[in-house]
Each structure stands twice: as C-alpha cells, then as structure tokens.
Amino acid sequence: MTKLAIHGGEKTVNLAGPVWPRLSDEDVEVGKAALEAAKTDGSYLCAAGGGGPMEVFEQHFLAYQGAQYGFALGAGGHALHVACMVAAGPGEEILCSPYSWGQTAGAILEANAIPVYVDIDPDTLNLDPRKIEDKITDQTRAIMVVHIYGNPADIKAIMAIAEKYNLYVIEDCAQANGATIDGQRVGTFGHFGCYSWGSGKNMSAGEGGFLVTKTEDLYLQAALCGLHPGRHGKMVAGTPYEKYVDSLIYTYRPHPLACVLGDNQLKRLDEMNAWRRANADHFSEGLADIPGVKPVQVREGAEHVYHMYCATYVPEELGGLPREKFTAALGAEGLGAWVYVGTPIYLRPRHQEHKFFFGKGCPWECPFAARKYEYKKGDCPVAEHRADVDLVVGAFGAMVEDYRPLVDQYLMAIRKVAEHADELMAD
Ligand SMILES: Cc1ncc(COP(=O)(O)O)c(C=O)c1O
C-alpha cells in the first residue's frame, strides 16, 4: 500500500489549483476603457444619481435574473440590510437559518428585528420547511432563506408557508448567483432577492451587491433606505413616498467602475457556473464508492452553482477516525478540507450575551420585543451536528474551466486517506 504523505510518502495532489478572483483579458480591456471614459463622463465615477454604466449593469443583471425591479448596491450585506429594514421593524421576528455566513442573520439584527432560528434540512443544509410553522408567532414578519454554498433551498415549499401566514420572504443568494430551481433563478421567488458580487463570489468585481424585489412598492421603499436622494427622488416622484425623499440614508451605492467589471463578468456567469457544476458532479460521482465522505445532495429540479463544495464526513465508515486526523492527512496529500459553519449563529457570544455591537441589548431587550429570547444548545440539532461532520473541500468555486484532472487527484487523495484509516487511528 502507498505511504501517506503525512507519514513521509508522496503527496497526491500536485496539479496547480485555480486562482480566484480572476480577471479575463476582456475584463481588463473594458476596465481600461471605462477609466478612459471617466476622464470626460462623470457617471463612471459618481453613482449618486444612477444612470451611466451602473444602469447598464442593472438592466443586464435584472434581465439575467428574470426580475423587473432592483438596483445595484455596494455589497450583498447592503441588500440584506435594506430588505430587512423594509420587511420588519424593531421587536418583530424574522425566521432564519443558523447555518450560514453571519451576515444572513446580522442583517436582521441591523434592522433591530429579532432572528428566530429554524433548523436545516440534513441533505441540502438549507432551511427545513417542515420546521418553519412551529416557529411562527404573531410577531413573525418574514422568512430569511439562504441558498447556502450555492445549493438552492426548497423555496417553493417555503413560499407556500409564507403565503399562508402572509409573511415576506427574503432570499440570501450571496453564494448562489445564477442558481436555478426548475429553470427560475433563485432570488426571484421571494419578495426580496439579495446577491453579492464580492471578491470570493461566483461572479466578482471586487465588491458589490444587488437587491431585486417582487413589487414596485417594495423597490421604492428599499430605494428610500439605500440610495442617494439624487436617485431615489426620481424613483419615488409622484408616489405617496415623495415626501420622504431625504439624505437620511445608508450610503450603499456601488462604485460605477465595479459595475463595469460586474457587467462584463455577468456575460460569462452561466458558463463559469456550468464548469463549476461539471467539476463538482465529477467529484460527487467519484465519491460514490469511497467510504467516509458523502457527496452533497441537490434537490430535484435545482441547479447548484458550487460556490463551495460541502460534503459530509461519515466517521463510522472509517472505524470512527476523528475528522481532525482525516483532514490533517488530506491536507498533507495537498487537499484542503475545512468546516465552514463551526458554531451555529445562535450559539455564538453576541447571541448568548445579547450583545450585538453597542447599546443596551437590542434588539432582544428592546421595549418592542414581545417576549424573552433565549438561544440554547439543542435548539437546532441538525445545524449543531454539522459542526462535527462538515467537510468543505477543494477549490470548486474557482473551477471555471475543466478541472477534472485536478478533481481526480482530489478523489485519489481521499481514497488513499480512507484506505489508511486504521493506521491513522493508531497515530
Ligand atoms: C451567505 C452570505 N450572505 C451574505 C454575504 C455578504 O455579502 P457581501 O460580502 O457582499 O456583503 C455573504 C458573503 O460572504 C454570504 O456568504
């Protein structure tokens, strides 16, 4: 049998990995042209009034998503915050997954609303619709759904619940730009779709975000929160919101030059996502006969865009080998593997101590809070269990060309480590 790299043997993964973010030659060309244009056209440097390259990008992005209303923002977090501000007020509740990047829930807290956590589906790791209704109270205003890792949640079932209880649905698509369910883009099912085109995301121009809304009314309310009065003034003219035109806003607009890059990257988002999927599918197929690592599950009709590949570690298939020993051996073979959500959001200190940045314990201690909020171990057992079995592997989010030879090396590395499980147990 071959010798493990961690024991001095040869490393399995020796092909170069992909880099991310990545600019194409065409990105560089359009970037240079935009800088040149900025010498005489202010809309390349000033986003306050809208228009210019930002508007071009917005129109393309909306058409790509199949959405009617929306605008670009400086970050995905901006879109989430604005959506939460429109959807709920102080002391009101938004249901949310505890298994996400913190900002999914952070946006709820920024609106001084209260996150109420619902457990996740063990297969897709997204909000479990079967667990939602139990958590709805007369304070619930919205359901925040994250499509984690780029894997679409069961949004149709969630929309049916939201309609029954008259709740808003906010989709956090920061990791899922371009993902679809039955051919429809995520972010267009709910009332709000929030996207990121920040540096690590599936389409990137350095930093950026986008909000789409289902109705014009939500769009106007969101614009009043996050856009400059020079722009939102034009949008709400002649509507009942006109009197609220004001500079009491968040400065959430993006840089127009980033929009130029975003617009160019959008053209190849589908192609990049198709390669991510091809490489990841190849990996999932290869995992089928390797013990210890269970491939990701994708719902029927859904198209995952593999911002990350999160598998499940199954120590029972490897004689109980602790994950840390497994990942250390894999790392030595040249394959990085890590845990993305080590601790569910509600078990972290800000929630446990009711200290979200400053103040006096708000939103939990806000006079508008209807009850006492406690977050404790056992609240969402499936999410808590992920801390023990998550196995995010490789660089799938950056694989926007054919990387199957590298993926084959990943598989060889995993197989090799699995075959040496007994030996590693004895270490
Ligand atoms: C699930 C999720 N939501 C929101 C965000 C925030 O996006 P941004 O960094 O563009 O603000 C991220 C960023 O990593 C994310 O992964």
XYZ file of C-alpha atoms and ligand atoms in Angstrom:
443
model
C 0.000 0.000 0.000
C 1.186 3.552 -0.712
C 2.540 5.610 2.149
C 0.526 8.586 3.404
C 2.118 11.985 2.797
C 1.626 12.755 6.492
C 3.910 9.763 7.156
C 6.539 10.865 4.638
C 5.006 9.418 1.456
C 4.457 11.219 -1.813
C 1.819 13.938 -1.954
C -1.155 13.026 -4.181
C -2.363 16.423 -5.372
C 0.364 18.073 -7.432
C -1.603 19.836 -10.204
C -1.929 23.598 -9.841
C -5.205 24.796 -8.359
C -7.326 27.618 -9.786
C -6.966 31.189 -8.521
C -9.853 33.447 -7.553
C -10.923 36.176 -8.113
C -9.866 36.188 -11.717
C -9.981 38.891 -14.351
C -10.160 37.923 -18.019
C -8.253 39.866 -20.679
C -11.601 41.301 -21.727
C -12.321 42.452 -18.152
C -9.014 44.304 -18.239
C -9.837 45.880 -21.600
C -13.293 47.087 -20.537
C -11.785 48.317 -17.257
C -9.186 50.375 -19.104
C -11.807 51.758 -21.488
C -14.013 52.725 -18.540
C -11.171 54.586 -16.843
C -10.507 56.420 -20.083
C -14.207 57.286 -20.370
C -14.187 58.555 -16.779
C -11.934 61.435 -17.843
C -14.920 63.048 -19.539
C -18.009 61.210 -18.273
C -18.780 61.673 -14.578
C -21.158 58.722 -14.470
C -18.104 56.406 -14.381
C -17.079 57.820 -11.007
C -20.291 59.107 -9.464
C -23.104 56.722 -8.614
C -25.303 59.104 -6.637
C -27.792 59.929 -9.373
C -27.886 56.489 -11.031
C -27.510 56.075 -14.780
C -24.290 55.553 -16.749
C -22.506 52.194 -16.529
C -24.329 51.373 -13.292
C -27.675 51.498 -15.051
C -26.368 49.395 -17.944
C -25.244 46.747 -15.456
C -28.524 46.941 -13.560
C -30.550 46.334 -16.688
C -28.419 43.364 -17.667
C -28.468 41.898 -14.159
C -32.262 42.201 -13.904
C -32.697 40.603 -17.328
C -30.335 37.799 -16.351
C -32.276 37.062 -13.165
C -35.639 37.481 -14.877
C -36.611 40.216 -12.418
C -38.345 43.514 -13.012
C -37.349 45.643 -10.031
C -33.988 46.083 -8.399
C -30.768 48.024 -8.157
C -27.065 47.539 -7.584
C -25.521 48.091 -4.162
C -22.039 48.112 -2.707
C -22.298 44.660 -1.090
C -24.578 41.703 -0.589
C -24.825 42.692 3.071
C -26.314 46.034 1.998
C -29.062 44.262 0.088
C -29.869 42.054 3.085
C -29.965 45.010 5.441
C -32.234 47.085 3.223
C -34.561 44.102 2.695
C -34.804 43.512 6.455
C -35.486 47.189 7.120
C -38.427 47.091 4.734
C -39.711 43.705 5.901
C -39.643 44.107 9.689
C -39.312 46.645 12.449
C -37.936 46.705 15.997
C -39.038 43.727 18.056
C -40.519 41.897 15.087
C -39.246 38.452 14.195
C -37.589 37.079 11.088
C -37.142 33.322 10.793
C -33.659 32.396 9.699
C -31.177 29.552 9.220
C -28.463 29.302 11.885
C -26.207 27.642 9.349
C -24.827 30.485 7.268
C -22.377 33.295 6.991
C -23.149 35.611 9.928
C -24.449 38.445 7.778
C -27.567 36.470 6.848
C -28.699 36.919 10.452
C -26.685 40.083 11.053
C -28.902 41.967 8.619
C -31.907 41.094 10.786
C -30.171 42.467 13.865
C -29.133 45.609 11.970
C -32.838 46.270 11.417
C -33.334 45.837 15.191
C -35.525 42.847 14.384
C -35.124 39.506 16.135
C -33.756 36.406 14.436
C -35.648 33.243 15.304
C -33.709 30.220 14.184
C -35.207 27.298 12.304
C -33.264 24.082 11.830
C -31.884 22.959 8.493
C -32.574 20.063 6.175
C -29.836 17.434 6.743
C -29.483 16.831 2.991
C -29.339 20.319 1.465
C -28.255 22.176 4.657
C -30.845 24.851 3.896
C -33.822 25.975 5.977
C -36.114 22.998 6.516
C -39.679 23.905 5.516
C -41.038 21.165 7.800
C -39.697 23.037 10.826
C -40.940 26.529 9.956
C -44.573 26.606 11.042
C -43.781 25.728 14.661
C -41.696 28.905 14.920
C -44.244 31.351 13.542
C -45.750 33.760 16.093
C -47.861 36.880 15.760
C -44.576 38.805 15.726
C -43.183 36.981 12.666
C -42.877 39.196 9.621
C -40.511 37.394 7.283
C -38.563 34.256 6.447
C -34.919 34.711 5.514
C -33.805 31.870 3.237
C -30.148 31.370 2.403
C -29.143 29.170 -0.526
C -26.032 28.001 1.227
C -22.941 27.110 -0.815
C -24.945 27.852 -3.985
C -27.343 24.934 -3.411
C -30.975 26.041 -3.846
C -33.267 25.712 -0.834
C -36.780 24.296 -1.068
C -38.092 27.747 -1.845
C -41.415 26.654 -3.323
C -42.448 24.934 -0.085
C -41.254 27.973 1.868
C -43.218 30.361 -0.343
C -46.370 28.315 0.260
C -45.928 28.708 4.033
C -45.170 32.423 3.665
C -48.351 32.926 1.654
C -50.417 31.064 4.245
C -49.156 33.323 7.043
C -48.748 36.490 4.967
C -45.001 36.745 5.510
C -42.268 38.257 3.405
C -39.547 36.001 2.044
C -36.007 37.322 1.727
C -33.612 35.174 -0.282
C -29.927 35.429 0.539
C -28.367 34.483 -2.792
C -24.898 35.797 -1.954
C -23.447 32.333 -2.594
C -25.941 31.323 -5.259
C -25.776 33.838 -8.086
C -27.117 32.078 -11.171
C -28.552 29.024 -9.387
C -31.988 27.908 -10.544
C -34.986 25.870 -9.476
C -36.988 24.435 -12.373
C -35.274 26.961 -14.606
C -36.115 30.010 -12.470
C -33.280 31.951 -10.848
C -33.053 31.950 -7.075
C -33.806 35.373 -5.665
C -36.894 35.799 -7.848
C -39.198 33.527 -5.850
C -39.311 35.620 -2.691
C -40.202 39.273 -2.150
C -36.531 40.207 -1.948
C -33.522 38.603 -3.637
C -30.111 39.647 -2.282
C -26.951 38.942 -4.274
C -23.264 39.552 -3.758
C -20.591 40.021 -6.381
C -17.850 40.452 -3.783
C -14.342 39.128 -4.218
C -14.969 35.497 -3.342
C -18.300 35.113 -5.087
C -19.260 33.260 -8.271
C -19.132 36.496 -10.243
C -16.838 39.110 -8.818
C -15.840 42.693 -9.422
C -14.068 43.071 -6.096
C -17.070 44.154 -4.055
C -20.714 44.578 -4.934
C -24.291 43.605 -4.234
C -27.732 43.666 -5.796
C -31.291 43.739 -4.496
C -34.258 42.591 -6.529
C -37.816 42.948 -5.312
C -41.059 41.361 -6.343
C -43.101 44.555 -6.433
C -42.596 48.183 -7.306
C -43.739 49.223 -3.856
C -41.010 47.201 -2.118
C -38.494 48.535 -4.627
C -39.371 52.133 -3.789
C -39.221 51.532 -0.040
C -35.845 49.847 -0.428
C -34.582 52.704 -2.607
C -35.505 55.209 0.118
C -33.295 53.296 2.584
C -30.235 52.632 0.471
C -29.971 55.012 -2.477
C -28.944 58.649 -2.671
C -31.830 61.176 -2.771
C -30.483 62.283 -6.154
C -31.595 58.896 -7.373
C -34.431 57.773 -5.124
C -36.021 61.224 -5.586
C -36.511 60.414 -9.261
C -37.788 56.935 -8.462
C -40.480 57.943 -5.988
C -41.604 61.147 -7.746
C -45.374 61.203 -7.996
C -45.859 58.384 -5.459
C -47.005 58.670 -1.825
C -43.328 58.237 -0.833
C -42.310 61.541 -2.424
C -42.398 63.413 0.886
C -39.767 61.043 2.323
C -37.065 61.964 -0.191
C -34.172 62.718 2.107
C -30.484 62.240 2.771
C -31.386 60.155 5.847
C -29.999 57.104 4.068
C -27.288 54.479 4.093
C -24.510 55.098 1.580
C -24.908 51.724 -0.042
C -24.385 52.558 -3.701
C -21.661 50.675 -5.597
C -18.719 52.151 -7.455
C -19.628 52.523 -11.142
C -16.255 51.096 -12.217
C -17.069 47.937 -10.278
C -20.362 47.833 -12.204
C -18.380 47.887 -15.449
C -16.435 44.805 -14.355
C -19.557 43.184 -12.934
C -21.351 43.704 -16.213
C -18.582 42.008 -18.132
C -18.371 39.074 -15.711
C -22.128 38.609 -15.830
C -21.763 37.693 -19.518
C -19.870 34.554 -18.562
C -21.553 33.703 -15.256
C -23.592 30.864 -16.782
C -20.530 29.408 -18.440
C -18.488 29.670 -15.227
C -21.289 28.062 -13.222
C -21.622 25.270 -15.787
C -17.933 24.438 -15.319
C -18.262 24.578 -11.541
C -21.116 22.109 -11.845
C -19.284 19.804 -14.260
C -16.237 19.626 -11.993
C -18.347 19.163 -8.854
C -20.555 16.497 -10.455
C -17.429 14.622 -11.452
C -16.317 14.783 -7.824
C -19.699 13.613 -6.472
C -19.694 10.657 -8.877
C -16.171 9.734 -7.817
C -17.086 9.849 -4.127
C -19.829 7.260 -4.578
C -17.546 4.308 -3.849
C -15.178 5.956 -1.348
C -16.054 5.385 2.316
C -16.075 8.224 4.821
C -17.202 11.112 2.619
C -20.802 11.506 1.477
C -21.376 13.774 -1.525
C -23.560 16.854 -1.458
C -27.295 16.379 -2.111
C -29.111 18.574 -4.629
C -32.905 18.760 -4.777
C -34.684 17.544 -7.897
C -35.066 20.395 -10.397
C -32.415 22.511 -8.664
C -29.130 23.652 -10.201
C -26.361 24.080 -7.637
C -23.673 26.642 -8.550
C -20.988 25.349 -6.157
C -19.727 28.488 -4.529
C -18.288 25.821 -2.232
C -18.495 22.054 -2.123
C -19.640 20.880 1.299
C -19.581 17.125 1.737
C -20.425 15.188 4.894
C -17.830 13.313 6.892
C -19.012 9.851 7.992
C -16.508 8.638 10.616
C -18.489 5.423 11.204
C -17.383 4.258 7.740
C -13.745 4.763 8.744
C -13.709 2.978 12.086
C -14.518 6.211 13.957
C -11.491 8.137 12.677
C -11.769 11.686 14.100
C -12.331 14.291 11.389
C -9.292 16.281 12.518
C -6.992 13.322 11.804
C -8.697 12.768 8.465
C -8.365 16.420 7.359
C -4.768 16.648 8.575
C -3.861 13.635 6.442
C -5.806 15.061 3.481
C -4.034 18.399 3.889
C -0.679 16.646 3.724
C -1.844 14.996 0.473
C -2.452 18.514 -0.886
C -6.234 18.733 -0.469
C -7.555 21.393 1.899
C -10.723 20.480 3.819
C -12.378 22.595 6.484
C -15.533 23.373 8.429
C -17.495 26.410 7.229
C -20.041 26.918 10.000
C -18.263 25.657 13.094
C -20.839 27.020 15.508
C -24.470 27.761 14.602
C -25.045 31.508 14.692
C -27.284 31.456 17.788
C -24.660 29.744 19.957
C -22.057 32.469 19.397
C -21.316 35.080 22.079
C -23.251 38.010 20.567
C -26.434 35.943 20.740
C -25.663 34.248 24.032
C -24.855 37.561 25.728
C -27.431 39.626 23.830
C -24.670 41.947 22.671
C -24.987 42.916 19.038
C -22.356 45.621 18.824
C -23.411 48.518 21.028
C -26.351 49.645 23.067
C -28.447 48.056 25.701
C -29.037 44.539 24.496
C -31.146 45.496 21.486
C -32.899 44.010 19.666
C -33.601 41.386 22.329
C -34.024 43.849 25.197
C -35.790 46.423 23.020
C -39.067 47.580 24.618
C -40.802 46.335 21.468
C -39.570 42.762 21.975
C -42.670 40.722 22.721
C -41.028 38.077 24.860
C -37.796 36.880 26.411
C -35.420 35.377 23.868
C -33.045 32.581 24.758
C -30.852 30.672 22.367
C -29.612 27.369 23.669
C -27.836 24.197 22.656
C -30.356 21.780 21.220
C -32.465 24.470 19.505
C -31.424 23.312 16.022
C -29.850 19.856 16.375
C -29.204 19.292 12.658
C -27.271 22.562 12.347
C -25.370 21.780 15.548
C -24.413 18.339 14.230
C -22.873 19.922 11.117
C -20.094 21.256 13.316
C -18.957 17.631 13.681
C -19.477 16.413 10.122
C -18.989 19.360 7.737
C -16.284 18.797 5.181
C -15.855 21.675 2.773
C -13.277 20.511 0.254
C -11.158 21.881 -2.531
C -11.437 24.970 -4.672
C -14.639 24.253 -6.596
C -15.850 27.880 -6.565
C -12.788 28.853 -8.600
C -13.042 25.958 -11.084
C -14.464 27.858 -14.025
C -12.793 25.716 -16.655
C -12.271 21.978 -16.988
C -10.503 20.963 -13.779
C -11.442 17.284 -13.833
C -7.797 16.080 -13.768
C -7.335 18.021 -10.518
C -10.633 16.653 -9.208
C -9.364 13.138 -9.980
C -6.360 13.877 -7.783
C -8.702 15.089 -5.020
C -10.521 11.754 -5.251
C -7.279 9.806 -5.206
C -6.197 11.711 -2.091
C -9.460 10.966 -0.283
C -9.380 7.304 -1.269
C -5.787 6.997 -0.100
C -6.504 8.552 3.295
C -9.649 6.424 3.706
C -7.638 3.283 2.965
C -5.202 4.213 5.728
C -7.865 4.989 8.328
C -6.745 2.179 10.674
C -3.165 3.399 10.588
C -4.257 6.990 11.315
C -6.405 5.789 14.228
C -3.291 4.301 15.776
C -1.297 7.558 15.479
C -24.445 33.765 2.715
C -23.880 35.151 2.628
N -24.690 36.197 2.852
C -24.236 37.460 2.779
C -22.926 37.733 2.482
C -22.474 39.151 2.419
O -22.075 39.520 1.125
P -21.056 40.745 0.961
O -19.709 40.277 1.404
O -21.106 41.089 -0.489
O -21.599 41.832 1.826
C -22.041 36.688 2.260
C -20.613 36.950 1.993
O -19.767 36.104 2.140
C -22.523 35.362 2.325
O -21.722 34.316 2.103
